[in-house]
mmCIF file of C-alpha atoms and ligand atoms in Angstrom:
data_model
loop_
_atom_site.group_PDB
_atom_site.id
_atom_site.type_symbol
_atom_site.label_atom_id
_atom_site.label_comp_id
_atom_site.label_asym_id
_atom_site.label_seq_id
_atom_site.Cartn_x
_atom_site.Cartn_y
_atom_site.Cartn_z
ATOM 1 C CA UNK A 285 0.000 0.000 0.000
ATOM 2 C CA UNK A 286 2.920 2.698 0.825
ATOM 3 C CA UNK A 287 4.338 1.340 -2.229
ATOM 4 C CA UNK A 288 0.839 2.635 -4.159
ATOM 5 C CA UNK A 289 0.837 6.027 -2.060
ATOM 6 C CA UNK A 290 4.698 7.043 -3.087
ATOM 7 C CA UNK A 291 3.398 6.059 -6.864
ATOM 8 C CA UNK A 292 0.439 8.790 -6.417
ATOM 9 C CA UNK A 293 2.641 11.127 -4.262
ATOM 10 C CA UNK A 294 4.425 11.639 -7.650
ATOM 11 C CA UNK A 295 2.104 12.064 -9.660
ATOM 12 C CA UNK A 296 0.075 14.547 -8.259
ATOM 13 C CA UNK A 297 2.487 16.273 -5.138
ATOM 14 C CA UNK A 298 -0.858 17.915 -3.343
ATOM 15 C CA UNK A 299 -1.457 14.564 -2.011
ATOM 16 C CA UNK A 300 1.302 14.037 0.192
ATOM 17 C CA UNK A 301 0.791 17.189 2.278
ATOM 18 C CA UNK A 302 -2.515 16.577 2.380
ATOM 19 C CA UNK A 303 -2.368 13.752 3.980
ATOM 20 C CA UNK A 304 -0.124 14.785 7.012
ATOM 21 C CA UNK A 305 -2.920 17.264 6.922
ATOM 22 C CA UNK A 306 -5.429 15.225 7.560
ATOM 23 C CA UNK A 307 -3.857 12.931 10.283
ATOM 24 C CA UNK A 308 -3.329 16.493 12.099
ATOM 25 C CA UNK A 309 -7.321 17.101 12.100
ATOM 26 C CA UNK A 310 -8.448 13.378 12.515
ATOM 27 C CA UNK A 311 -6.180 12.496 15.483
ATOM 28 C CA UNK A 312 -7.085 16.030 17.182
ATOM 29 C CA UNK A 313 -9.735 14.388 19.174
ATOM 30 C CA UNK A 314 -8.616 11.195 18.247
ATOM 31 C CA UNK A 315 -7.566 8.902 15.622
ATOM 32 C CA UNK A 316 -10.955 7.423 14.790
ATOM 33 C CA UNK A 317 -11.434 8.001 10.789
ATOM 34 C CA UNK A 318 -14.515 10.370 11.505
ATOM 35 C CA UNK A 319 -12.996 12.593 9.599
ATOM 36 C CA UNK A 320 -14.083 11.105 6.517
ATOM 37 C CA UNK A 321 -17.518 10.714 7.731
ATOM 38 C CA UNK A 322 -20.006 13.508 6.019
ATOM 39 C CA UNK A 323 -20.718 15.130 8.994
ATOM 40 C CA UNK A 324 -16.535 16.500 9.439
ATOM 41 C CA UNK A 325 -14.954 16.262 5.932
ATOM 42 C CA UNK A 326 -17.210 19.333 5.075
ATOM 43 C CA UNK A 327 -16.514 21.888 7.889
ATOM 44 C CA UNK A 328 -14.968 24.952 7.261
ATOM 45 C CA UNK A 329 -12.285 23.700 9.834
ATOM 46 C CA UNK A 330 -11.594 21.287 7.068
ATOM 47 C CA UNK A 331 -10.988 22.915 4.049
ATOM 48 C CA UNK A 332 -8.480 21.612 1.868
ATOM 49 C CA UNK A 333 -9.234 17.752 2.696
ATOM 50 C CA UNK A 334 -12.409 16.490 1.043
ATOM 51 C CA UNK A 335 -9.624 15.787 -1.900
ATOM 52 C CA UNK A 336 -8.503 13.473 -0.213
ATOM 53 C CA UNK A 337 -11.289 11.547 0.695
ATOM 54 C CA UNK A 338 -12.301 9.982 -2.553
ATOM 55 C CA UNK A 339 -8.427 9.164 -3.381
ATOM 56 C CA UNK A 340 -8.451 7.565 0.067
ATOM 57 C CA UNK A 341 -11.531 5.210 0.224
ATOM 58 C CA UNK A 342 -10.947 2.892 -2.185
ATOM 59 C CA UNK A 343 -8.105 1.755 -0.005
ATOM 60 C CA UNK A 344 -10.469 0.317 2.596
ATOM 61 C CA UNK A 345 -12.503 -2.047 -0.620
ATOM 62 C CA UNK A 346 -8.948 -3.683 -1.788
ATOM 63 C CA UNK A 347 -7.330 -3.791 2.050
ATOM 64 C CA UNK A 348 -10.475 -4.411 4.280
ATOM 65 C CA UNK A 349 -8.634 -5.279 7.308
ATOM 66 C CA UNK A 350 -7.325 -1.864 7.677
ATOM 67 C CA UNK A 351 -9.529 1.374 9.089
ATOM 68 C CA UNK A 352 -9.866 4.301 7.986
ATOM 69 C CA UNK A 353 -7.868 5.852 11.101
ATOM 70 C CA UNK A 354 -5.207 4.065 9.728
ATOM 71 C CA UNK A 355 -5.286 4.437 6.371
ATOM 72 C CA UNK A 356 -4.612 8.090 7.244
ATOM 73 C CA UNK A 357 -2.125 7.825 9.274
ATOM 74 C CA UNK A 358 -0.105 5.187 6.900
ATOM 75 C CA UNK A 359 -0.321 7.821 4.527
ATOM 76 C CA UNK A 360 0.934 10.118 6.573
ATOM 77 C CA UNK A 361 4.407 8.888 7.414
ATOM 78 C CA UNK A 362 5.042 7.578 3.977
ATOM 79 C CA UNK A 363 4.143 10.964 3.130
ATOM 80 C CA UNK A 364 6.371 12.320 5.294
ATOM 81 C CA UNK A 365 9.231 10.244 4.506
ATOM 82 C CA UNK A 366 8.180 11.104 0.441
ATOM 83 C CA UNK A 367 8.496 14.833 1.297
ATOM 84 C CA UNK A 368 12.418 13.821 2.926
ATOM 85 C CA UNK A 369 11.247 13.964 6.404
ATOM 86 C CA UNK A 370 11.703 11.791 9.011
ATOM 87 C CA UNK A 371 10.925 8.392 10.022
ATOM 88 C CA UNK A 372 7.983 8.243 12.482
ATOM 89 C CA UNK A 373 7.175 5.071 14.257
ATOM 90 C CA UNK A 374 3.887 4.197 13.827
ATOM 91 C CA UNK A 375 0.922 2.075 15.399
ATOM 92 C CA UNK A 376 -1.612 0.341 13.542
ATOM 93 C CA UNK A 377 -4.717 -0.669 15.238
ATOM 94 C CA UNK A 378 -6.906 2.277 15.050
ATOM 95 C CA UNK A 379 -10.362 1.656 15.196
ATOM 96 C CA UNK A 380 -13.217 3.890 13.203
ATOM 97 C CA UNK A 381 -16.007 5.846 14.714
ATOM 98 C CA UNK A 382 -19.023 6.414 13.148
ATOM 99 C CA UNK A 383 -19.703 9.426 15.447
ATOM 100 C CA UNK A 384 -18.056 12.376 14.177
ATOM 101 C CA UNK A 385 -16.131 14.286 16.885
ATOM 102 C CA UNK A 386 -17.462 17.875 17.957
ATOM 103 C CA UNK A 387 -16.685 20.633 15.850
ATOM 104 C CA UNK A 388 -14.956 23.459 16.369
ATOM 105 C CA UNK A 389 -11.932 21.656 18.228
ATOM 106 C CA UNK A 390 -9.242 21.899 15.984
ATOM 107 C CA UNK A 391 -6.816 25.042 16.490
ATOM 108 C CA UNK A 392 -8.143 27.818 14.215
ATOM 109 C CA UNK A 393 -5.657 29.700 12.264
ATOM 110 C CA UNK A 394 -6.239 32.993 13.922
ATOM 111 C CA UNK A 395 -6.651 32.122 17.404
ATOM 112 C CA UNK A 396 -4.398 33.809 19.890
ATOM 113 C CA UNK A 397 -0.702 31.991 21.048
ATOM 114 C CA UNK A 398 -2.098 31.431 24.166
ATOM 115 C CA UNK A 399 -5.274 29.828 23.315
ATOM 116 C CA UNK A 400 -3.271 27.924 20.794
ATOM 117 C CA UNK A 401 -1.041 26.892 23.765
ATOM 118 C CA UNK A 402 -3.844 25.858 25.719
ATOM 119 C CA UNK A 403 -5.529 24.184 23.361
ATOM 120 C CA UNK A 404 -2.478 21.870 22.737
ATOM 121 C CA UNK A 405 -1.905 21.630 26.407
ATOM 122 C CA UNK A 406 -5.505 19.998 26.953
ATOM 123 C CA UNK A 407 -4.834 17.250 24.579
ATOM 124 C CA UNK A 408 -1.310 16.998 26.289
ATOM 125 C CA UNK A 409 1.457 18.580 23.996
ATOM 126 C CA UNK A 410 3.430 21.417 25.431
ATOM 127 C CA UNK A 411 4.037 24.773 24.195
ATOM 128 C CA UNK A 412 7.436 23.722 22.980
ATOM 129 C CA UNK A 413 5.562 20.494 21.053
ATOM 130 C CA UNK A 414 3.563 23.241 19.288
ATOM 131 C CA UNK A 415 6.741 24.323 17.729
ATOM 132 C CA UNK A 416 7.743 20.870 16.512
ATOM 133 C CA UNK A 417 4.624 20.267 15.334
ATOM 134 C CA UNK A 418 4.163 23.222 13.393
ATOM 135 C CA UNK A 419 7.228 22.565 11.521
ATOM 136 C CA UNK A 420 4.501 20.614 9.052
ATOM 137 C CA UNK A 421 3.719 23.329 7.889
ATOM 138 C CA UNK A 422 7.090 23.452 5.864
ATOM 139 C CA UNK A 423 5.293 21.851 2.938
ATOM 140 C CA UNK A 424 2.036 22.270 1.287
ATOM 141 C CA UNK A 425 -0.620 25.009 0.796
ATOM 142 C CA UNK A 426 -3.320 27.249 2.730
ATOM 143 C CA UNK A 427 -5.611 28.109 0.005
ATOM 144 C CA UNK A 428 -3.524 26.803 -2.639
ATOM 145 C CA UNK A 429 -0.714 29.142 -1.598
ATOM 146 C CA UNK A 430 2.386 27.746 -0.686
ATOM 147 C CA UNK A 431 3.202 27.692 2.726
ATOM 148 C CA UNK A 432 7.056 27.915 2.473
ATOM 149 C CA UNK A 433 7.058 29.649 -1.248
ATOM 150 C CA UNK A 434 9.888 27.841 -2.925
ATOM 151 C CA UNK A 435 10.622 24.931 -0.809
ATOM 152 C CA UNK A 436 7.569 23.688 0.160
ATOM 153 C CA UNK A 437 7.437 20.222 -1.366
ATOM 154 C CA UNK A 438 10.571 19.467 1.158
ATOM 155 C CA UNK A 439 9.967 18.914 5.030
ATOM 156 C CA UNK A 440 12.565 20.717 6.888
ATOM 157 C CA UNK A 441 13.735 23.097 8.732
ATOM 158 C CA UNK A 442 13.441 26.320 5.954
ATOM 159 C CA UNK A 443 10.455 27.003 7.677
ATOM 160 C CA UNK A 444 11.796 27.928 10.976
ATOM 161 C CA UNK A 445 14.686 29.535 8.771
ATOM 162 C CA UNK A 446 11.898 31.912 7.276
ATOM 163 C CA UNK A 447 10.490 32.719 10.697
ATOM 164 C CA UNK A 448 13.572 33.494 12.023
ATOM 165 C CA UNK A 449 14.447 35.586 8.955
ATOM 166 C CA UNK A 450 11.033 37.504 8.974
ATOM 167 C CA UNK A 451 9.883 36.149 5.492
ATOM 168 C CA UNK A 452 6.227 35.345 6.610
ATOM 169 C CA UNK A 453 5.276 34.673 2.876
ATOM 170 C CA UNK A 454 2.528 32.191 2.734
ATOM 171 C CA UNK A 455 2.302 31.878 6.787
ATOM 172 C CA UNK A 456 -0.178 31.849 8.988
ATOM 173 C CA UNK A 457 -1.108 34.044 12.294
ATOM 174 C CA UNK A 458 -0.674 31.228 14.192
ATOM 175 C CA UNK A 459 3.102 30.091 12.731
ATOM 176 C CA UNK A 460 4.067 33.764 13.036
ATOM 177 C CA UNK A 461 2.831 33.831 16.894
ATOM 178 C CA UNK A 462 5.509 31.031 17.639
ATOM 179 C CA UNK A 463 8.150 34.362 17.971
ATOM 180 C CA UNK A 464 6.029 35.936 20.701
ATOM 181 C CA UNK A 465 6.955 33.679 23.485
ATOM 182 C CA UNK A 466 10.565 33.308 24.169
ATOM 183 C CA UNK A 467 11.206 30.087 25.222
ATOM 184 C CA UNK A 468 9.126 28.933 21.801
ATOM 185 C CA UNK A 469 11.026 31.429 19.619
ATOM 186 C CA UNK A 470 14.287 29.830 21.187
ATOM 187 C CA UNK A 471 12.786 26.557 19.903
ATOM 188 C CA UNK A 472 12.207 27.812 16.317
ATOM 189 C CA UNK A 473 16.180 29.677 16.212
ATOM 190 C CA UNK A 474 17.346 25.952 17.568
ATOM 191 C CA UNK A 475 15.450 24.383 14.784
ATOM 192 C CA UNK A 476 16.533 26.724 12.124
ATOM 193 C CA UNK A 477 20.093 25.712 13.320
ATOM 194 C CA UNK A 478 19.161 22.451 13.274
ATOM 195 C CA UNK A 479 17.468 20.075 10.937
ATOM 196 C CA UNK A 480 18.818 17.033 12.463
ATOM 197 C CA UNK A 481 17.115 17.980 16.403
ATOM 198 C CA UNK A 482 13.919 19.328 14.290
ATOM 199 C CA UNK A 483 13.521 15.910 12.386
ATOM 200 C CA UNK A 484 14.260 14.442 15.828
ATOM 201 C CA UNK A 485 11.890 15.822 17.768
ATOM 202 C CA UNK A 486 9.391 16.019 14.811
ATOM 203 C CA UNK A 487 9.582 12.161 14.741
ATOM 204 C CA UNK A 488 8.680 11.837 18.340
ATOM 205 C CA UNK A 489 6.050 14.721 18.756
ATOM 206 C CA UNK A 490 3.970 13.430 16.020
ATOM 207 C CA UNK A 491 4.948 10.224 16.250
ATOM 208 C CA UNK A 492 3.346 10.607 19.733
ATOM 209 C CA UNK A 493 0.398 12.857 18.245
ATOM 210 C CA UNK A 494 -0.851 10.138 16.181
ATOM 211 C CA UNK A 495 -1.078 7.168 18.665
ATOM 212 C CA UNK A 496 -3.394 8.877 20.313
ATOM 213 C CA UNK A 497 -7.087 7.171 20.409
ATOM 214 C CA UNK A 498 -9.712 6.941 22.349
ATOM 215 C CA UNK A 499 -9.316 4.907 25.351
ATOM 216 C CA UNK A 500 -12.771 3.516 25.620
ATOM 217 C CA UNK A 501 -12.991 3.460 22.048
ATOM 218 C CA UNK A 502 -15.893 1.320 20.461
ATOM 219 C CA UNK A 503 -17.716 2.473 16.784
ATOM 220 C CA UNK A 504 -20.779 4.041 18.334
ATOM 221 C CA UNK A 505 -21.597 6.473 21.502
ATOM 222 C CA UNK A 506 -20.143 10.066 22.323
ATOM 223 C CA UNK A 507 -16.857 10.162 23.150
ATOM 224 C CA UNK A 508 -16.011 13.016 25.798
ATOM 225 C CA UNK A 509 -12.674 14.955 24.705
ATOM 226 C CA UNK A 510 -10.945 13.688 28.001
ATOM 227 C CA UNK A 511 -11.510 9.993 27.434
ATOM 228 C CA UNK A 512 -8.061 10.075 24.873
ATOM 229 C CA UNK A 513 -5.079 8.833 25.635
ATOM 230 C CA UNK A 514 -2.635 7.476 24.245
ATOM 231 C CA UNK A 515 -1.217 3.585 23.337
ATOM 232 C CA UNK A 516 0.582 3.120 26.154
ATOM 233 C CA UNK A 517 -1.206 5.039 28.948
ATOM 234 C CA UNK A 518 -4.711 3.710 28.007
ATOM 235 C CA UNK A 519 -6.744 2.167 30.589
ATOM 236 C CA UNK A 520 -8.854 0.593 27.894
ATOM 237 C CA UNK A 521 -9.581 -3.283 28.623
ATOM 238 C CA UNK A 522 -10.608 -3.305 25.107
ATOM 239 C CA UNK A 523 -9.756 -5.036 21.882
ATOM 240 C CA UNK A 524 -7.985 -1.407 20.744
ATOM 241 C CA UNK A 525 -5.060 -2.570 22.993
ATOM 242 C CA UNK A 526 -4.526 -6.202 22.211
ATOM 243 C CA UNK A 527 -4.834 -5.500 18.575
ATOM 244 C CA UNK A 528 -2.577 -2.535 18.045
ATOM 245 C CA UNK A 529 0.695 -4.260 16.475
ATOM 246 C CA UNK A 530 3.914 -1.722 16.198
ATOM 247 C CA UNK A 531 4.675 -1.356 12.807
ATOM 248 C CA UNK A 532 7.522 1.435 12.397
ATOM 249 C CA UNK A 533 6.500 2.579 9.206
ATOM 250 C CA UNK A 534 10.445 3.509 7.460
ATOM 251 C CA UNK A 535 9.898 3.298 3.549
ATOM 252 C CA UNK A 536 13.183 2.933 1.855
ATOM 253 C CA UNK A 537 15.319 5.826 1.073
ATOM 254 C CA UNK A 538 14.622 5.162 -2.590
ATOM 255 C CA UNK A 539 11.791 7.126 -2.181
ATOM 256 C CA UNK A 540 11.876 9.618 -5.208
ATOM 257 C CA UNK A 541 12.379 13.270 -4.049
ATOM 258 C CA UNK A 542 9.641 16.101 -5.309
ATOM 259 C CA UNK A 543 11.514 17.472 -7.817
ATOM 260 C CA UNK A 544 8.971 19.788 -9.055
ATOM 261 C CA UNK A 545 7.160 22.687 -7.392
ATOM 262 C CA UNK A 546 3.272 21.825 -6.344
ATOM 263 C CA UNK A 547 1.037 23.500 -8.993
ATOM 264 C CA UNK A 548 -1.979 23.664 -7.467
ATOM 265 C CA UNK A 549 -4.777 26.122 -8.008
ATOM 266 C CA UNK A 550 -5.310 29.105 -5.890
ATOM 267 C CA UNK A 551 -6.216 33.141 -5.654
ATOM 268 C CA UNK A 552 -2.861 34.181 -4.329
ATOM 269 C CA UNK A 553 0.493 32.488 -4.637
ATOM 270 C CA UNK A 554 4.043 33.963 -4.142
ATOM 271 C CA UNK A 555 6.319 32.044 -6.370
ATOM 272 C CA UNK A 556 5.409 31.472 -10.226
ATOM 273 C CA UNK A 557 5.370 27.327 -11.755
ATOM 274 C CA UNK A 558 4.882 25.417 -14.003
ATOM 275 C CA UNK A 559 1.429 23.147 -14.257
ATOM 276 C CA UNK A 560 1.320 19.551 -13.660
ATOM 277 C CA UNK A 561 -1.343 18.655 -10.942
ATOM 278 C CA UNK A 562 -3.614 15.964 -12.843
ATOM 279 C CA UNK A 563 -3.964 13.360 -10.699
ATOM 280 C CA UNK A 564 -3.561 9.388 -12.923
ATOM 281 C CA UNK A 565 -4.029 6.492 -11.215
ATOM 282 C CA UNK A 566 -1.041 4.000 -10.508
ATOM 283 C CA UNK A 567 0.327 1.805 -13.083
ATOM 284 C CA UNK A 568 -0.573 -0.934 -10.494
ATOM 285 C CA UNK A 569 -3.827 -2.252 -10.788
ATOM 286 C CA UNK A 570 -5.151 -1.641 -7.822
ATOM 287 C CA UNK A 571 -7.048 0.233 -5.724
ATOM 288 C CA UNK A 572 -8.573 2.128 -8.139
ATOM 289 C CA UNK A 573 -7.163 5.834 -7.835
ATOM 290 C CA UNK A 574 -9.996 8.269 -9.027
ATOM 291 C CA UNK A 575 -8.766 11.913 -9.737
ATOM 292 C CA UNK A 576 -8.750 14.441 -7.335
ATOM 293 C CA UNK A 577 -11.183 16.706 -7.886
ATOM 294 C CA UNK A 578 -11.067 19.987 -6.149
ATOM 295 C CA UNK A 579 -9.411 23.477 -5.761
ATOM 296 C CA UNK A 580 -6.513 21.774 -8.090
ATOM 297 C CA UNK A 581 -7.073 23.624 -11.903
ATOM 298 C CA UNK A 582 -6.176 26.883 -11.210
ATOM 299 C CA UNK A 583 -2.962 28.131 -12.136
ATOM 300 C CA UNK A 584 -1.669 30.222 -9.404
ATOM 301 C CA UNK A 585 -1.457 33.741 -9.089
ATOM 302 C CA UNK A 586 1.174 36.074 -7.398
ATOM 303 C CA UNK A 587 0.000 38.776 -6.128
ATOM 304 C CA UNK A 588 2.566 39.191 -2.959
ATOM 305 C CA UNK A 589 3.891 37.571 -0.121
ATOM 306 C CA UNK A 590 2.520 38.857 3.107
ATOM 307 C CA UNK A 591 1.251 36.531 5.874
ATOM 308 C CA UNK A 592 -1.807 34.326 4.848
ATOM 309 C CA UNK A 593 -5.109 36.115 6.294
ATOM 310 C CA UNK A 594 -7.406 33.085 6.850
HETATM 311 C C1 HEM B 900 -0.745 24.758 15.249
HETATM 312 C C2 HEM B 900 -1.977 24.789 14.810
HETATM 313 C C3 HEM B 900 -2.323 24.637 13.364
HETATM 314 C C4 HEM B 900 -3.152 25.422 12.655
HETATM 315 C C5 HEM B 900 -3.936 26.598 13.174
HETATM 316 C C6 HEM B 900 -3.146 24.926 11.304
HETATM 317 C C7 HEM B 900 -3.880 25.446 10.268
HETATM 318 C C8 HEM B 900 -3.729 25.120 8.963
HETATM 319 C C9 HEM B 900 -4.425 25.737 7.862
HETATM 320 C C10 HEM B 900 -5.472 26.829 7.976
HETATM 321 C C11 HEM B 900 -4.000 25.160 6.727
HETATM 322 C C12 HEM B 900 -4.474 25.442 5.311
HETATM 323 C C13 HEM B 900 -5.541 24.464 4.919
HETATM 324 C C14 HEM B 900 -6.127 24.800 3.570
HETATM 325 O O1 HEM B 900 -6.783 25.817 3.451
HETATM 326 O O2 HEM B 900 -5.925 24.041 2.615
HETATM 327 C C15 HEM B 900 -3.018 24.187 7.098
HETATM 328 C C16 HEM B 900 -2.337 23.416 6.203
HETATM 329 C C17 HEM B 900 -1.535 22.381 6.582
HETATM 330 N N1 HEM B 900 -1.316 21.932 7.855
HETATM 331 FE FE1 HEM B 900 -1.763 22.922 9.538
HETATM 332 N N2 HEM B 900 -2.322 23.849 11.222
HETATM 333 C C18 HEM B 900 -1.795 23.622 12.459
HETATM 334 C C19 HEM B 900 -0.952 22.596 12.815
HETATM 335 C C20 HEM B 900 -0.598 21.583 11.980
HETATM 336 C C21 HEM B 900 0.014 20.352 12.392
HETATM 337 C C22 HEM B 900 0.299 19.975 13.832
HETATM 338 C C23 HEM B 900 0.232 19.625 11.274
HETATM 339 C C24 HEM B 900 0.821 18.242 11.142
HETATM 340 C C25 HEM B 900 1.694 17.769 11.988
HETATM 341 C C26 HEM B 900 -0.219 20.408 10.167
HETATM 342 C C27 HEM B 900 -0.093 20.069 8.850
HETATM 343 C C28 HEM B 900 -0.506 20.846 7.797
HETATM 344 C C29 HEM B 900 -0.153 20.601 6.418
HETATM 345 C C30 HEM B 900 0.773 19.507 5.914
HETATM 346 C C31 HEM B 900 -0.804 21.562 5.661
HETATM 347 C C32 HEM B 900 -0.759 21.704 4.135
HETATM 348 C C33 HEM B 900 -1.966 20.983 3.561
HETATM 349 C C34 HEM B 900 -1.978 20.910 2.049
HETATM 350 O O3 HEM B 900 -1.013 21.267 1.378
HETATM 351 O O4 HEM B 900 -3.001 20.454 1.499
HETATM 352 N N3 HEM B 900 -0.742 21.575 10.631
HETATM 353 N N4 HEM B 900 -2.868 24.173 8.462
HETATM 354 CA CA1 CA B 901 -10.919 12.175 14.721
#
């Protein structure tokens, strides 16, 4: 299957940051796949993933054992690793909810740094994990513009570089408001030193991030924010526990590199490329890859770099 994602990674390079994307918003109040359900995929809070929905799905026909939690977040480390981040260790075992989780949870672009900090620290990441984390948002797009203009189909550490350096192209309020505090903005100077601690701590953070699930996790019922932990502090007596199998997901370092700049549609973009975001499926026969439809035809625009208002 990661085999299948690197194929489609290349051929159409929106995918791959989408997906870390997406394990971001569905393990926010728990890996549990809801995310796909009707009810989340169309939020606001969402924007940018219903793409990857229909690319996604047909996973779960031609690999039935796996759920859709999972799928995710198998996507997301080869993903990562496609985009030349790190290894993350990862945990299969997720189970799916058909109960989508409450909206309005996921950290909103504008909010303050201190609401952002608390918001992480309720879910049990620290202000200094916020940094790490944020460091995803070295690749892909807000709106089709590119988060890190130029480098952005690369995971690393030109991100905190840019901070540092005050080029806020393409960020948002909420990357910018990492330089307020000082012990964070410490963080982001360490990381723009180096790449080597950022991928490092990136691989833990996240890796950490996505093992979280729902302790009493079964497929119907609410599911009250503080009943997540995760894989190894669970109190769960259920089936989540006994059937989660490690599985450190480290593709080969033949993964091909992105060579070429992601072209996708959008109303503002800083740095002018070429076009070449159709979406084919794999030369492997299955699953069946449909095209991603979405905010992908568009050439981009450039009409200035200033930080992203969302
Ligand atoms: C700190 C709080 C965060 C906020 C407020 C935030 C917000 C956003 C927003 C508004 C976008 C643009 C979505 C769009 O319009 O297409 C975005 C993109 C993205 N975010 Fe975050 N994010 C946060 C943290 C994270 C984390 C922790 C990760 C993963 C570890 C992550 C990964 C990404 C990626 C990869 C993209 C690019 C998506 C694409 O190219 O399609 N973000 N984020
Ligand atoms: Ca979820």
């Amino acid at each position: 299957m990661q085999s299948i994602f690197v194929q489609n990674f290349s051929q159409n390079q929106a995918l791959a940051p989408m997906c870390l994307h997406a394990a971001f918003h569905d393990c926010w109040n728990g890996c549990n796949g809801a995310l796909f359900m009707p009810e989340e995929i169309d939020r606001p809070e969402n924007a940018g993933l219903p793409p990857l929905k229909p690319y996604l799905m047909p996973f779960t026909s031609q690999f039935p054992c796996i759920s859709i939690a999972d799928l995710i977040n198998s996507c997301a480390v080869t993903a990562l690793k496609f985009l030349n981040g790190p290894d993350v260790p990862v945990y299969y075992g997720r189970l799916d909810r058909n109960v989508p989780d409450p909206t309005g949870l996921i950290p909103e672009p504008t909010m303050s740094l201190s609401a952002l900090i608390n918001a992480f620290s309720a879910i049990g990441f620290s202000k200094e994990d916020v940094v790490t984390l944020s460091g995803a948002h070295s690749v892909g797009v807000c709106h089709g513009i590119p988060m890190c203009p130029g480098h952005n189909t690369s995971f690393g550490n030109h991100y905190y570089q840019e901070l540092i350096e005050g080029d806020l192209s393409g960020k948002l309020p909420t990357d910018v408001e990492l330089l307020e505090d000082n012990t964070m903005r410490s963080l982001v100077q360490q990381y723009a030193n180096d790449n080597s601690q950022f991928f490092s701590d990136f691989s833990r953070v996240f890796g950490k991030y996505i093992s979280r699930i729902h302790c009493n996790q079964t497929s119907t019922g609410p599911c009250p924010l503080d009943d997540i932990g995760n894989s190894t502090t669970s109190t769960s007596t259920s089936s989540v526990t006994s059937s989660v199998i490690p599985v450190v997901a480290s593709p080969s370092s033949s993964f091909p590199s992105s060579s070429s700049p992601i072209i996708i549609g959008s109303p503002i973009v800083i740095s002018s490329s070429s076009s070449s975001s159709s979406s084919t499926s794999s030369s492997e026969s299955f699953p069946p890859v449909p095209p991603i439809s979405g905010p992908f035809s568009n050439p981009p625009s450039n009409p200035g770099g200033s930080v992203l208002s969302v």
